[in-house]
Coordinates of C-alpha atoms in Angstrom, one line a residue:
M1 CA -14.8 -55.0 29.3
D2 CA -11.7 -52.7 29.1
F3 CA -11.0 -52.2 32.7
A4 CA -8.2 -50.5 33.7
P5 CA -6.0 -53.7 35.6
S6 CA -5.2 -53.0 39.4
S7 CA -1.8 -50.7 39.3
D8 CA -4.0 -47.7 37.2
R9 CA -7.3 -48.2 39.8
A10 CA -9.9 -45.4 39.3
G11 CA -8.4 -42.0 41.3
R12 CA -6.1 -45.1 43.4
A13 CA -8.5 -44.2 45.4
D14 CA -8.5 -47.7 48.3
R15 CA -5.5 -49.1 47.5
T16 CA -3.8 -52.7 48.7
D17 CA -1.5 -52.0 51.7
E18 CA 1.5 -52.5 50.0
S19 CA 3.7 -52.4 53.2
A20 CA 1.7 -55.0 54.9
G21 CA 4.3 -57.7 53.2
A22 CA 2.5 -61.3 52.6
E23 CA 0.9 -61.7 56.6
G24 CA -1.8 -59.0 55.3
A25 CA -2.3 -59.7 52.0
H26 CA -5.3 -61.7 52.3
R27 CA -7.0 -59.2 54.4
S28 CA -9.3 -56.4 53.2
S29 CA -9.3 -54.4 56.4
R30 CA -6.7 -53.6 59.7
S31 CA -7.1 -51.8 62.2
E32 CA -4.6 -48.7 63.0
P33 CA -3.8 -48.1 66.7
S34 CA -6.1 -45.0 66.8
G35 CA -8.6 -48.1 66.6
R36 CA -10.1 -46.9 63.2
S37 CA -10.7 -49.8 60.9
V38 CA -9.0 -49.0 57.6
T39 CA -10.3 -50.9 54.3
Y40 CA -8.5 -51.4 51.7
V41 CA -8.9 -53.0 47.8
P42 CA -9.1 -57.2 48.2
A43 CA -5.9 -58.8 46.8
T44 CA -8.5 -61.0 44.7
V45 CA -9.1 -57.5 42.9
T46 CA -7.3 -57.7 39.4
R47 CA -9.4 -54.8 37.3
S48 CA -11.2 -51.9 38.1
A49 CA -13.7 -49.8 36.6
K50 CA -14.6 -46.0 37.2
I51 CA -19.0 -45.7 37.2
V52 CA -20.6 -42.3 37.5
V53 CA -24.4 -42.8 38.3
A54 CA -26.1 -39.8 37.3
G55 CA -29.9 -38.2 36.9
G56 CA -31.8 -35.2 38.0
F57 CA -32.5 -33.7 41.4
G58 CA -33.7 -36.2 44.1
V59 CA -33.7 -39.3 41.8
G60 CA -31.7 -41.6 44.1
K61 CA -28.2 -41.7 43.5
T62 CA -27.2 -41.3 47.1
T63 CA -29.5 -43.8 47.8
L64 CA -28.2 -46.3 45.5
I65 CA -24.5 -45.7 45.9
G66 CA -25.4 -46.4 49.9
S67 CA -27.3 -49.3 49.3
V68 CA -24.7 -51.3 47.1
S69 CA -21.3 -50.0 48.7
E70 CA -19.0 -52.4 50.0
V71 CA -17.5 -49.7 52.2
R72 CA -18.5 -46.5 54.2
P73 CA -19.7 -44.1 51.6
L74 CA -18.4 -41.2 51.2
R75 CA -21.5 -38.4 51.1
M76 CA -20.4 -34.7 50.4
E77 CA -24.4 -33.4 51.4
E78 CA -25.6 -29.8 52.7
P79 CA -28.8 -29.3 53.9
I80 CA -30.9 -27.7 52.0
T81 CA -32.1 -23.9 52.6
Q82 CA -34.5 -21.0 51.6
A83 CA -32.0 -19.8 48.9
S84 CA -32.9 -23.4 46.8
A85 CA -36.5 -22.0 46.8
G86 CA -37.6 -21.6 43.8
V87 CA -34.6 -23.7 41.7
D88 CA -34.8 -26.6 43.2
D89 CA -38.1 -29.0 42.7
L90 CA -39.4 -30.9 45.5
R91 CA -42.7 -31.5 44.9
G92 CA -41.7 -35.4 44.1
T93 CA -39.7 -35.6 47.3
P94 CA -41.3 -33.3 50.0
H95 CA -39.2 -34.9 52.7
K96 CA -36.1 -34.3 51.4
T97 CA -34.1 -32.2 54.1
T98 CA -30.2 -32.7 52.3
T99 CA -28.7 -32.6 48.8
T100 CA -25.6 -33.7 47.4
V101 CA -23.0 -30.3 46.2
A102 CA -20.2 -32.7 45.0
M103 CA -20.4 -35.9 44.6
D104 CA -21.5 -39.6 46.6
F105 CA -18.6 -42.3 46.5
G106 CA -18.8 -46.1 46.8
R107 CA -16.4 -49.4 46.0
I108 CA -18.3 -52.3 45.1
H109 CA -16.5 -55.9 44.4
M110 CA -17.8 -57.7 41.2
A111 CA -16.6 -61.0 39.1
G112 CA -16.1 -63.1 42.5
G113 CA -13.9 -59.9 43.9
R114 CA -12.0 -59.7 41.0
L115 CA -13.6 -56.7 39.8
A116 CA -13.8 -52.6 41.7
L117 CA -16.4 -51.1 40.3
Y118 CA -15.5 -47.0 42.0
L119 CA -19.0 -45.6 42.1
F120 CA -19.1 -41.8 41.7
G121 CA -22.7 -39.8 42.4
L122 CA -22.9 -37.1 40.5
P123 CA -25.1 -33.6 42.2
G124 CA -28.7 -33.3 40.6
Q125 CA -28.7 -30.2 39.6
S126 CA -28.2 -29.0 36.4
R127 CA -25.7 -25.8 37.6
F128 CA -23.1 -28.3 39.1
Q129 CA -22.5 -29.4 35.2
P130 CA -18.7 -28.4 35.0
L131 CA -18.3 -30.1 38.5
W132 CA -19.9 -33.6 36.0
E133 CA -17.8 -32.7 33.6
D134 CA -14.9 -33.0 35.4
L135 CA -16.0 -36.1 37.9
A136 CA -17.2 -37.9 34.1
E137 CA -13.5 -38.2 33.3
G138 CA -12.2 -41.3 32.8
A139 CA -15.4 -43.3 33.5
L140 CA -16.2 -46.8 31.5
G141 CA -19.8 -45.7 32.3
C142 CA -22.2 -44.4 33.7
L143 CA -26.0 -45.6 35.4
V144 CA -28.5 -42.9 35.1
L145 CA -31.2 -43.1 37.4
A146 CA -34.6 -41.5 36.1
D147 CA -37.9 -40.9 37.4
T148 CA -41.5 -41.2 35.6
R149 CA -43.0 -37.9 37.3
D150 CA -40.5 -36.2 36.2
L151 CA -38.4 -37.3 33.1
D152 CA -37.6 -34.1 31.7
A153 CA -34.9 -33.7 34.5
S154 CA -32.8 -36.8 33.2
H155 CA -32.5 -34.2 29.7
D156 CA -29.4 -32.8 31.3
A157 CA -27.6 -35.9 32.1
L158 CA -28.2 -38.1 29.3
G159 CA -27.3 -34.7 26.6
L160 CA -24.1 -34.6 28.6
L161 CA -23.2 -38.5 28.0
D162 CA -23.9 -38.2 24.5
G163 CA -21.6 -35.5 24.0
A164 CA -18.7 -36.8 25.9
G165 CA -19.1 -40.1 24.4
I166 CA -19.4 -42.5 27.5
P167 CA -21.9 -45.4 27.1
Y168 CA -24.8 -45.7 29.1
A169 CA -27.7 -47.3 30.6
V170 CA -31.0 -46.0 32.3
A171 CA -33.0 -47.7 35.8
I172 CA -36.3 -46.1 36.1
N173 CA -36.2 -45.7 40.3
T174 CA -39.6 -47.0 40.8
F175 CA -40.6 -44.0 43.2
P176 CA -44.5 -45.3 45.5
G177 CA -46.9 -43.6 43.5
A178 CA -45.0 -43.5 40.4
P179 CA -46.9 -43.2 37.1
G180 CA -46.0 -46.6 34.8
Y181 CA -45.6 -46.0 30.9
P182 CA -44.6 -48.8 28.2
E183 CA -40.9 -49.7 27.5
A184 CA -41.8 -48.2 24.1
E185 CA -42.7 -44.8 25.7
L186 CA -40.0 -44.7 28.4
R187 CA -37.7 -44.6 25.5
E188 CA -39.3 -42.4 23.3
A189 CA -39.3 -39.8 26.2
L190 CA -35.9 -39.9 26.8
A191 CA -34.8 -40.2 23.2
L192 CA -32.8 -43.7 23.9
E193 CA -31.0 -45.6 20.9
P194 CA -32.4 -49.2 20.9
A195 CA -29.2 -50.7 22.0
T196 CA -29.2 -48.7 25.3
P197 CA -30.4 -50.8 28.0
L198 CA -33.4 -49.8 30.0
T199 CA -34.3 -51.8 33.6
Y200 CA -36.1 -50.4 36.5
C201 CA -34.7 -50.6 40.3
D202 CA -35.8 -50.1 43.8
A203 CA -32.8 -47.8 44.6
R204 CA -33.3 -48.9 48.5
D205 CA -32.7 -52.1 47.4
R206 CA -29.4 -53.7 47.2
S207 CA -30.5 -56.7 44.7
S208 CA -32.2 -54.6 42.9
S209 CA -29.6 -51.8 42.4
L210 CA -27.6 -54.4 42.0
H211 CA -29.6 -55.6 39.1
A212 CA -29.1 -51.8 37.1
L213 CA -25.5 -52.5 37.8
I214 CA -25.1 -55.4 36.1
T215 CA -27.2 -54.7 33.3
L216 CA -24.9 -51.8 33.0
T217 CA -21.5 -54.0 32.7
E218 CA -23.2 -56.8 30.6
Y219 CA -23.6 -53.6 28.2
L220 CA -20.6 -52.1 28.7
S221 CA -19.2 -55.5 27.9
A222 CA -20.2 -55.8 24.6
H223 CA -20.0 -52.5 24.0
R224 CA -16.9 -52.9 24.1
S225 CA -16.4 -56.1 22.1
A226 CA -18.3 -54.3 19.7
A227 CA -15.8 -51.4 19.6
L228 CA -12.9 -53.3 19.6
L229 CA -14.5 -56.3 16.3
E230 CA -14.9 -52.7 14.3
S231 CA -11.6 -51.4 14.9
R232 CA -9.9 -54.2 13.2
R233 CA -12.1 -54.4 10.0

C-alpha cells in the first residue's frame, strides 16, 4: 500500500518528540510541566495514511472515530438549533442534540504499531461540500457509513469520492430497528462497483468499527497493487 513515510505524516499532526532524545524515544506520551499529558506518535510507526470517514447526517461518523481512536478525539460540534429545522432530517436520530460543523479527528495504530491511520470525519450535510473537498485532499481512501433507513443520504459523499478518484469501502451502520436488505439490493441502491467492499458495523463497538477499517485498508492495499501492475504494462 502506498502509505506515506513517517517523515511525511498526514497533516503533520501528532509528531514524535524530536527534542526528547534517546531517553524518551520509546515513550508515546510524557507529562508537561502544566500537568497536561501530550501524546506523540510511537517510535514504532514507520508509515502513515490519511483516511476520511464520510456519510449522511447522523450516520455515526463521530461515534465510529471516537470508538477506535487511541488518542482523545477532536470533535467540532455545535448544538442543533431551530435554524436547522426543515434542513437537517432528525427522523432517524430524534435524540441527536449536536452536529459536526467542521470535522472529527482521531488516530489509530495498526500492523503491530508500524502504521498510523489519521481519521478525518466529514460533516454529513451537503451544504458543507466545499469543506468535504478540502478535507478529502490527500486522503488514501475513505470509509463511507450508510444507514438502511436513508440510503439516499450517502449518495452525495459517494459522488464526491467517485469524482475525486478516491477509493472507498462502504459500511452499513446497524442501527437498532433499522431494516435489513440483501447485499445485492444494497449494492444496487448505492450504485456500488462490484469490487467495492460492502460490510457492516456497529459504530459504537470498537471491534466492529476496527473490522470496517481493516476491510478498507485491505481493499486499499489490493487497489494499490493492481494500479502498480497496470502501470508497468
